[in-house]
Coordinates of C-alpha atoms in Angstrom, one line a residue:
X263 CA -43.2 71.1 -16.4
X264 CA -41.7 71.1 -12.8
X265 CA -44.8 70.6 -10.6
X266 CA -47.2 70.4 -13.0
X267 CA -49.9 67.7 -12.4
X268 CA -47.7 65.7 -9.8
X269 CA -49.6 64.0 -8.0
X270 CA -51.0 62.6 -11.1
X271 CA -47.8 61.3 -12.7
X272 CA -45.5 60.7 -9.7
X273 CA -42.1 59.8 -10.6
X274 CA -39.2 57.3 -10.9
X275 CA -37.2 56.5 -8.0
X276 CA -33.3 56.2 -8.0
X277 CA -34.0 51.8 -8.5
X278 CA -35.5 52.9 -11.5
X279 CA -39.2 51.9 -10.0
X280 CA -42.5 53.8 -10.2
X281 CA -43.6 55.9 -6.9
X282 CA -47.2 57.4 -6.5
X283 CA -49.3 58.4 -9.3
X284 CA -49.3 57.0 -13.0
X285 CA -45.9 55.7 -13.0
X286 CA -46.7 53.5 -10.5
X287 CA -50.3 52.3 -11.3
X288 CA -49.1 51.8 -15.0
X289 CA -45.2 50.7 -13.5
X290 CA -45.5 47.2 -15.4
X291 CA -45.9 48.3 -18.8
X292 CA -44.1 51.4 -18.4
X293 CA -40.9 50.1 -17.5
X294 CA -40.1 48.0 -20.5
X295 CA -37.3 45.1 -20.2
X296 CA -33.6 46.4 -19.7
X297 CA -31.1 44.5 -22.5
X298 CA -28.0 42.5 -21.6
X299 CA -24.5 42.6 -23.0
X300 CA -22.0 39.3 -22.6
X301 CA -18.3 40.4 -22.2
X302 CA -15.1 38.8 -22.0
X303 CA -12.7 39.9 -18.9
X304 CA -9.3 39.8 -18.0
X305 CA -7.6 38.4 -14.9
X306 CA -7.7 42.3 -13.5
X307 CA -11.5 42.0 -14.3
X308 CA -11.3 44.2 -17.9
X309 CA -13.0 43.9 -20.8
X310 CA -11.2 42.7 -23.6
X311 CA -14.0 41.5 -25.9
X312 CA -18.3 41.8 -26.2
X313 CA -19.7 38.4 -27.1
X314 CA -22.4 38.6 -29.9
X315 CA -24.7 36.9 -27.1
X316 CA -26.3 40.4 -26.0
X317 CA -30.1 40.8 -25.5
X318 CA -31.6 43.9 -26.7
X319 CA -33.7 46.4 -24.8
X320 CA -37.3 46.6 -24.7
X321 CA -38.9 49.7 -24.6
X322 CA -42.3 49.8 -22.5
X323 CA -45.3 50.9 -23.3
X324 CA -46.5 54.6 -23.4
X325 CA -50.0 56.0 -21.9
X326 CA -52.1 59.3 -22.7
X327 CA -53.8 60.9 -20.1
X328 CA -57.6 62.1 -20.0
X329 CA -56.0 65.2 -18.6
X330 CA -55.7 68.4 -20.6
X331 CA -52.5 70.0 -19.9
X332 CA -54.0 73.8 -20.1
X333 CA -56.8 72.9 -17.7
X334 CA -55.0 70.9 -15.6
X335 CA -52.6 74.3 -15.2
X336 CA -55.4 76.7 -14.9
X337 CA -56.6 74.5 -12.2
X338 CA -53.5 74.8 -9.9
X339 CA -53.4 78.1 -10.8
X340 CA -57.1 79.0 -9.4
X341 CA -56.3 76.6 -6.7
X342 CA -53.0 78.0 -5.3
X343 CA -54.8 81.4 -5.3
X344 CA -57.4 80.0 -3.7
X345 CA -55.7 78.1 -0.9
X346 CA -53.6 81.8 -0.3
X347 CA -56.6 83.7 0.0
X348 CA -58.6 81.3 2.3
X349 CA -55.6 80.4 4.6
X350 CA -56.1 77.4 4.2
X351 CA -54.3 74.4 5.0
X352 CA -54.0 72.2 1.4
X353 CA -56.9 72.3 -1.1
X354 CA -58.3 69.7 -4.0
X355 CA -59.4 70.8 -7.1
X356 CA -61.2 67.9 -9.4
X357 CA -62.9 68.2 -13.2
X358 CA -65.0 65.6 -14.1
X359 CA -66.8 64.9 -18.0
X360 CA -69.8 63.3 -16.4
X361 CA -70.6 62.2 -19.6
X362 CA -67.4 59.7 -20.3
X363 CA -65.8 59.6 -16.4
X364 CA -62.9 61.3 -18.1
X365 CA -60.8 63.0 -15.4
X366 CA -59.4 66.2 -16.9
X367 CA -57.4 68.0 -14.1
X368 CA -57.3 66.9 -11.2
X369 CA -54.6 68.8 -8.7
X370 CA -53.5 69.2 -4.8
X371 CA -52.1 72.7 -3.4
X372 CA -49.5 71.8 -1.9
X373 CA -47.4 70.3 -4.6
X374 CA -44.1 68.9 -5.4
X375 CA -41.6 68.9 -8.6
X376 CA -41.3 65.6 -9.1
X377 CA -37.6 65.9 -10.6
X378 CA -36.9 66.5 -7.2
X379 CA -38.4 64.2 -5.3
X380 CA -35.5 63.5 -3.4
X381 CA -35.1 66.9 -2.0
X382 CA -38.7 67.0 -1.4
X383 CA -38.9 64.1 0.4
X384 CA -36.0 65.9 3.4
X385 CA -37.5 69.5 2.7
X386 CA -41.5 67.6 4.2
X387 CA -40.0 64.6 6.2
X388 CA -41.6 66.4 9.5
X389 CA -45.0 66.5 7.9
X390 CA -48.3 64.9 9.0
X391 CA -48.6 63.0 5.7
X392 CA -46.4 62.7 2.9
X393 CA -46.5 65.2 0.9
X394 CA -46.4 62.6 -2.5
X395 CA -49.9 61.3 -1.4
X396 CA -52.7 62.3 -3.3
X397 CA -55.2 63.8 -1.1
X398 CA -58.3 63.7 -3.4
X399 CA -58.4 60.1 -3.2
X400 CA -56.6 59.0 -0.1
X401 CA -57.5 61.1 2.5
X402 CA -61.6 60.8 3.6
X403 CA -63.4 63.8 5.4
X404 CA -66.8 64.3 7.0
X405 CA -68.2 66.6 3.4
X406 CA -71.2 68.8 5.1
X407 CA -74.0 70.2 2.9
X408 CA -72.5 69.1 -0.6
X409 CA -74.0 65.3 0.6
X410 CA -77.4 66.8 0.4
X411 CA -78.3 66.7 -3.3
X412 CA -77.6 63.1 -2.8
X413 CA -79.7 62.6 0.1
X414 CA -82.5 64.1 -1.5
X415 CA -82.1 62.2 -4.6
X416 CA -82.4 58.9 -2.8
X417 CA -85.5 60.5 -1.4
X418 CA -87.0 61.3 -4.7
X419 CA -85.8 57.8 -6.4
X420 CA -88.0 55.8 -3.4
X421 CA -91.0 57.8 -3.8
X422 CA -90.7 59.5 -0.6
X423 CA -91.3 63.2 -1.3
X424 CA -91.4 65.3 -4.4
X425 CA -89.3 68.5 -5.5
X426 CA -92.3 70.7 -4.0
X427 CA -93.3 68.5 -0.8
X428 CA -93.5 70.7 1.8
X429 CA -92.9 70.3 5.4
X430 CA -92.2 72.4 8.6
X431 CA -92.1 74.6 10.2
X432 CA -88.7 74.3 10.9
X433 CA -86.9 76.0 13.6
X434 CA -83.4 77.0 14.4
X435 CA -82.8 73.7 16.1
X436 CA -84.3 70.2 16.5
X437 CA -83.1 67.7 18.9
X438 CA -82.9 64.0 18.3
X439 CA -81.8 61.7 21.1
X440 CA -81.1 64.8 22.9
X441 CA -78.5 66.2 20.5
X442 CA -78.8 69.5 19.3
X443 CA -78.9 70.4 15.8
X444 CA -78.7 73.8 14.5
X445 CA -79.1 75.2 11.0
X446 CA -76.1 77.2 9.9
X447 CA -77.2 80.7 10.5
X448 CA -79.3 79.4 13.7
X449 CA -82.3 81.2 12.0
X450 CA -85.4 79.0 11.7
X451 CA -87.0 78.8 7.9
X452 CA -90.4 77.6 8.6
X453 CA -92.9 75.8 6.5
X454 CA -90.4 74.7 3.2
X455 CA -90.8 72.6 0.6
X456 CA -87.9 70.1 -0.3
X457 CA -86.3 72.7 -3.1
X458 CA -86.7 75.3 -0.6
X459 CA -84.5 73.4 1.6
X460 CA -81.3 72.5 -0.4
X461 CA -81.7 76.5 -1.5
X462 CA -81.2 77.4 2.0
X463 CA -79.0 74.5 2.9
X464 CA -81.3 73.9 5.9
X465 CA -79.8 71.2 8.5
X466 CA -83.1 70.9 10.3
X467 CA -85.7 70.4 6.9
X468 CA -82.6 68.0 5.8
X469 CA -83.5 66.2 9.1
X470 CA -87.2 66.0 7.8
X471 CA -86.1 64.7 4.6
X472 CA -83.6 62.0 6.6
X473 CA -86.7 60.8 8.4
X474 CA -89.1 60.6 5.5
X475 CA -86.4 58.1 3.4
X476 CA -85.5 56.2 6.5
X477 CA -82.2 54.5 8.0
X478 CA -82.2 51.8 5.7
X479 CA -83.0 53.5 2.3
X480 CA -80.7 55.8 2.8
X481 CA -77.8 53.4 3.5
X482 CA -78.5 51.9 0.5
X483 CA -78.8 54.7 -1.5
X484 CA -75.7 55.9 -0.5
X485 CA -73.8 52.8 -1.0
X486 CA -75.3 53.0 -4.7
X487 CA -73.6 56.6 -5.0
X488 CA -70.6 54.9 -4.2
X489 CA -69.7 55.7 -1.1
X490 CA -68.3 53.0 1.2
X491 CA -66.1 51.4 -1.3
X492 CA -63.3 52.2 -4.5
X493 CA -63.9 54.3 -7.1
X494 CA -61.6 52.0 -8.7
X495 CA -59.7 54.7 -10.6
X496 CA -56.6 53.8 -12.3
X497 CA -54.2 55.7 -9.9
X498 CA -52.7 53.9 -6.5
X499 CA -53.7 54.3 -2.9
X500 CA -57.6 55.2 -2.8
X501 CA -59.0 55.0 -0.2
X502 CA -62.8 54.1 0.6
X503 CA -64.1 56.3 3.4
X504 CA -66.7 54.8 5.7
X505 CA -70.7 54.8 6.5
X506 CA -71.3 53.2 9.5
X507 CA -72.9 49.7 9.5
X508 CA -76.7 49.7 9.7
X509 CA -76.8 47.6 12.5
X510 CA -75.9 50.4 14.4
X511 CA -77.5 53.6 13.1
X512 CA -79.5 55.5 15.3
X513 CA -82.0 58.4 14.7
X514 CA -78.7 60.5 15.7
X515 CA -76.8 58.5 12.7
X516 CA -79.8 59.2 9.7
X517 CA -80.0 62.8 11.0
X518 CA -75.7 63.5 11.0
X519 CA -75.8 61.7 8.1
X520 CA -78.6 63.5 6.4
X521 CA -76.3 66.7 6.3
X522 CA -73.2 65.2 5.4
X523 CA -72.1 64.5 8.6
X524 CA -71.0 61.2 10.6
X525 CA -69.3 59.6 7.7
X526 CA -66.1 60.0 5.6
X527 CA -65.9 60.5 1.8
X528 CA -63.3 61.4 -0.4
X529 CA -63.4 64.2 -2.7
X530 CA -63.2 61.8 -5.4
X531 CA -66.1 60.0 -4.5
X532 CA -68.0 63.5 -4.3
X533 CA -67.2 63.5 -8.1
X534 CA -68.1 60.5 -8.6
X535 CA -71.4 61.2 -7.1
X536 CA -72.3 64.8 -8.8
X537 CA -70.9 63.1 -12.9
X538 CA -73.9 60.4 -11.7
X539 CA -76.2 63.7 -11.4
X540 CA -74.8 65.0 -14.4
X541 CA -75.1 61.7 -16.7
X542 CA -78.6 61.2 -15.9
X543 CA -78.1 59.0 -13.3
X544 CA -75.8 56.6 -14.6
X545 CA -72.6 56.3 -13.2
X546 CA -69.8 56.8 -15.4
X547 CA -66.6 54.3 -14.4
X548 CA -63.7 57.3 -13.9
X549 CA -60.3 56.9 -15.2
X550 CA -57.3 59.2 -16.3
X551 CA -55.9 57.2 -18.7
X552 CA -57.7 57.8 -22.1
X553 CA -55.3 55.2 -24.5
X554 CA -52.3 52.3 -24.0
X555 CA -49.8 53.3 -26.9
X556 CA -47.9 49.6 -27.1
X557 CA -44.4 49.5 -28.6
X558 CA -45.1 48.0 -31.8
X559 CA -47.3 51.3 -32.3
X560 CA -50.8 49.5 -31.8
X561 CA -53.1 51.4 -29.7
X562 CA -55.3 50.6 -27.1
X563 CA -58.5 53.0 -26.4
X564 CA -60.1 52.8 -22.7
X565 CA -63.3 53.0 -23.3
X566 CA -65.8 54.7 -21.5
X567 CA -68.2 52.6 -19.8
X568 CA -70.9 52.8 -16.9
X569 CA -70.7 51.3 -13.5
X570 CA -74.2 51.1 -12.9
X571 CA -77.6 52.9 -12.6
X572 CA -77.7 54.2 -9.8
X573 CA -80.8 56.9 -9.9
X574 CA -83.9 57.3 -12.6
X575 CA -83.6 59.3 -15.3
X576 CA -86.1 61.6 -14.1
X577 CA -84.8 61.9 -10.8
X578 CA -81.0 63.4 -12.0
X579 CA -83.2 66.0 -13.8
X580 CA -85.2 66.8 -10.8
X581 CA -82.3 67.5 -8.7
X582 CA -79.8 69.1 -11.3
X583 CA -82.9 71.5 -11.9
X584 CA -82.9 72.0 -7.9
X585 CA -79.5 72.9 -8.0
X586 CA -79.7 75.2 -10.2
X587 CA -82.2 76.5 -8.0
X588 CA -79.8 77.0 -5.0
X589 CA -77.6 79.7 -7.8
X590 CA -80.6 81.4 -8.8
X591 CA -82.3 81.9 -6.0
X592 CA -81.2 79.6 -3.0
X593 CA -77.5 80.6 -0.9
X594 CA -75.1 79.8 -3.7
X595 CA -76.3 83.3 -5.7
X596 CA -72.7 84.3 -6.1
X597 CA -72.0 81.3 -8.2
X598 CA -73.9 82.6 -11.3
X599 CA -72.1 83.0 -14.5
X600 CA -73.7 84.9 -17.1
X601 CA -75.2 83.0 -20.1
X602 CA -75.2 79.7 -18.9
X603 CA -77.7 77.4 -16.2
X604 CA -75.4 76.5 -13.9
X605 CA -76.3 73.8 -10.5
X606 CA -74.3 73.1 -7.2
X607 CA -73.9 73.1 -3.7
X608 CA -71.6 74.8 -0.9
X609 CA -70.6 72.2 2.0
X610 CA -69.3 73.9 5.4
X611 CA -68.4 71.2 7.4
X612 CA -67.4 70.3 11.2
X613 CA -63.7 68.8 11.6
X614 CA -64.0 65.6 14.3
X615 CA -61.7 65.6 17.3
X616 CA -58.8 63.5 16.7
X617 CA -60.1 60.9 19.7
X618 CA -63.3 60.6 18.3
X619 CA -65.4 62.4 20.4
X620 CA -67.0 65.5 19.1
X621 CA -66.1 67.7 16.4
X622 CA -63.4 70.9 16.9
X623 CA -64.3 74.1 17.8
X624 CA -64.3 77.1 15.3
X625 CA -62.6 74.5 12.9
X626 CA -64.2 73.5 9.4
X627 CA -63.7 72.1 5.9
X628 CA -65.1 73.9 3.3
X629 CA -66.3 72.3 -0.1
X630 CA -68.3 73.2 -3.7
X631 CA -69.5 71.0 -6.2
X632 CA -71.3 72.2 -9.0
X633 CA -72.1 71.1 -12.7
X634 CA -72.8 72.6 -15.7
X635 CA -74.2 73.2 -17.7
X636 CA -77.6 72.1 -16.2
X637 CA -79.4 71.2 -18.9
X638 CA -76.6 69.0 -21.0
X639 CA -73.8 68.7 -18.8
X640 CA -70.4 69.4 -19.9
X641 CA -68.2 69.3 -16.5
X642 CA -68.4 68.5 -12.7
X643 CA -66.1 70.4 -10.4
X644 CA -65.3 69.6 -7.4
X645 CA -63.3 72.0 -4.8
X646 CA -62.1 71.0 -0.8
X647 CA -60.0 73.2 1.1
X648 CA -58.9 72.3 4.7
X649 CA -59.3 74.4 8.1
X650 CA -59.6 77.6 5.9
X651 CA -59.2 80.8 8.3
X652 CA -60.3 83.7 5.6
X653 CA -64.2 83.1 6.4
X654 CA -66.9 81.3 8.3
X655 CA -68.5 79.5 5.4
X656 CA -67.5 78.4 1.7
X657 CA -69.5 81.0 -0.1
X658 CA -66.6 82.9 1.2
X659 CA -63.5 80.8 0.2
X660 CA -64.7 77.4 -2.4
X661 CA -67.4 79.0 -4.2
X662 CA -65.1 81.7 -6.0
X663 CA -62.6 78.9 -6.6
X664 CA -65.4 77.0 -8.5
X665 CA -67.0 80.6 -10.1
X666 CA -63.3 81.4 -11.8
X667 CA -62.7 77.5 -12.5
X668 CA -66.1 76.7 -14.2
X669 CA -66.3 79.9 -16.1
X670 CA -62.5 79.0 -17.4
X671 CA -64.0 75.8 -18.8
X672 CA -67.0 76.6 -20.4
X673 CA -64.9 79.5 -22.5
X674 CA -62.1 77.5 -22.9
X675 CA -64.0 73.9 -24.7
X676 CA -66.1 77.1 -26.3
X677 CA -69.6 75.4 -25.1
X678 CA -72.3 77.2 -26.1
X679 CA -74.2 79.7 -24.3
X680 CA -77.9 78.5 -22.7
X681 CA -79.0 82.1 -23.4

């Protein structure tokens, strides 16, 4: 299948050992044991004679993957589009089943044919990163506005404010500790309730809502979304990402944070977050291996299991109904597919300087994560492309990635129509 799911499976190096992916997570019982043959030989060191002393092979075990080949291809199809039309650097493209934590494509643009690894390795040896390493779990980034739904869902969960709170009037700008924040347009929305502001992806109300949960809530609630540590996927080389500790927030830190930026994240952990959303607020445990085939033939189901409760029932429902708010009426209008109640959540985001100091000029990463359908979820998608150059914000360039991909899904597993 050439490059098909690759940085998924990885491959088998010339030692006969597992690299990247699958095959070197599962390396152990993949391998199997090699057999042994006893031999006589000459002076001149020839054989003149196998012993009957000779060990026999042991194959290893096999393992099925959650992902669905078609999917996974229409996937890096859409994505590979994508990435072309946007000018973007590399993209991510991740499918969640909220309801089991069943990964079912998950895929990088740019790939590699991993019966070639060799070659690829010379053809990307002057590259940044190596090209084998799978960027939706090992490489964190500052996500923007698609960390707001979570935000507010801590909010709701403590009490703090309800879906129709309203508070305001909100400016262009606010300044805290004499940093300027701006909403994205730089147009001031006025008096809004809380729905009102993830419809119009409002930095400024999201600074409200960062005030009314509070430094310490927030942390908290954002550790129990799983940020700040492992997803614990079975697939090598996550990586965590990083909140800063709350001994040293400031009122600059809870208002960064409050629209997704000032901390890293991995796209992974953004699907993590959004299947919690979408399983009622339960976290589902995610893997991508769905059963353990041993070589006597048994076989060994992963089961599907919950991490923890992370959010009220009640709450998930309150903010998968806002999201579908932000499609039908809020900026994400152009994500509507016909028939069905669909929720998510653009994120344009600032790019930090490589010292640490301030964020690049004119430089962004732009993000969507969206579920559906709203009222029984089916599938979480996740899309980050980085340092796109075809537009501004990612309306213009993730959202029609996640449009084509989510409509592909819901025809393809033939889920039924909401009206």
């Amino acid at each position: 299948e050439k490059d098909l799911a690759s940085h998924i499976l990885g491959f088998v190096n010339f030692d006969f050992e597992g690299n990247y992916g699958v095959e070197q997570y599962y390396s152990k019982i993949l391998k199997g044991e090699p057999g042994l043959l006893v031999a006589e030989k000459d002076n001149k060191g020839r054989i003149i004679n196998f012993l009957d002393e000779d060990v026999k092979p042991k194959n290893g075990d096999s393992i099925v993957l959650t992902i669905e080949k078609n999917v996974q291809f229409k996937m890096e199809q859409l994505l590979k589009e994508g990435v072309e039309f946007a000018g973007a650097q590399n993209g991510q493209i991740i499918v969640v089943e909220p309801k089991t934590g069943s990964i079912i494509a998950m895929a990088s643009n740019p790939s590699f044919d991993p019966n070639k690894f060799n070659e690829v390795a010379e053809e990307n040896k002057d590259r940044e990163f190596s090209i084998f390493i799978n960027p939706a779990l090992s490489y964190a980034y500052e996500p923007g506005s698609i960390l707001k739904p979570m935000i507010v869902s801590i909010g709701l969960d403590n009490e703090k404010f309800e879906p129709d709170s309203k508070g305001g009037p909100f400016s262009n700008m606010v300044v805290v500790q004499g940093y300027e924040i701006h909403t994205a347009l730089d147009k001031g929305y006025g008096d809004e309730t809380v729905t009102q502001i993830l419809e119009n992806s409002d930095n400024v109300g999201m600074v409200w809502v960062g005030n009314q949960i509070g430094s310490d809530l927030m942390r908290e609630g954002l550790e129990k979304f799983g940020f700040n540590q492992k997803t614990g996927i079975d697939l090598p080389g996550e990586t965590s990402g990083t909140i800063l500790g709350i001994k040293n927030w400031r009122d600059i830190h809870r208002a960064n944070i409050s629209f997704g930026q000032g901390l890293l994240v991995t796209p992974l952990q953004i699907a993590q977050a959004y299947a919690t959303l979408g399983n009622d607020g339960e976290m589902p445990k995610l893997h991508i291996v769905d059963k353990i085939i041993r070589k006597d033939g048994s076989e060994e189901l992963i089961n599907n299991s919950v991490v923890r409760r992370v959010i009220k029932t009640e709450t998930a429902n309150e903010v998968r109904r806002m999201l579908q708010s932000v499609i039908d009426v809020g900026q994400s209008q152009k994500a509507k597919i016909d028939g069905y109640y669909v929720g998510g959540k653009t994120g344009t985001a600032q790019i930090a300087k490589s010292n640490g100091t301030g964020y690049e000029e004119d430089m962004f990463n732009h993000s969507y994560a969206g579920i559906a359908p709203i009222g029984n979820p089916r599938f979480v998608v996740i899309i980050k492309l980085e340092k796109p150059s075809a537009s501004r914000f990612a309306d213009g360039t993730a959202l029609p990635i996640f449009k084509k991909a989510m409509q592909f899904l819901l025809s393809y597993y033939q889920v039924p129509r909401d009206y």
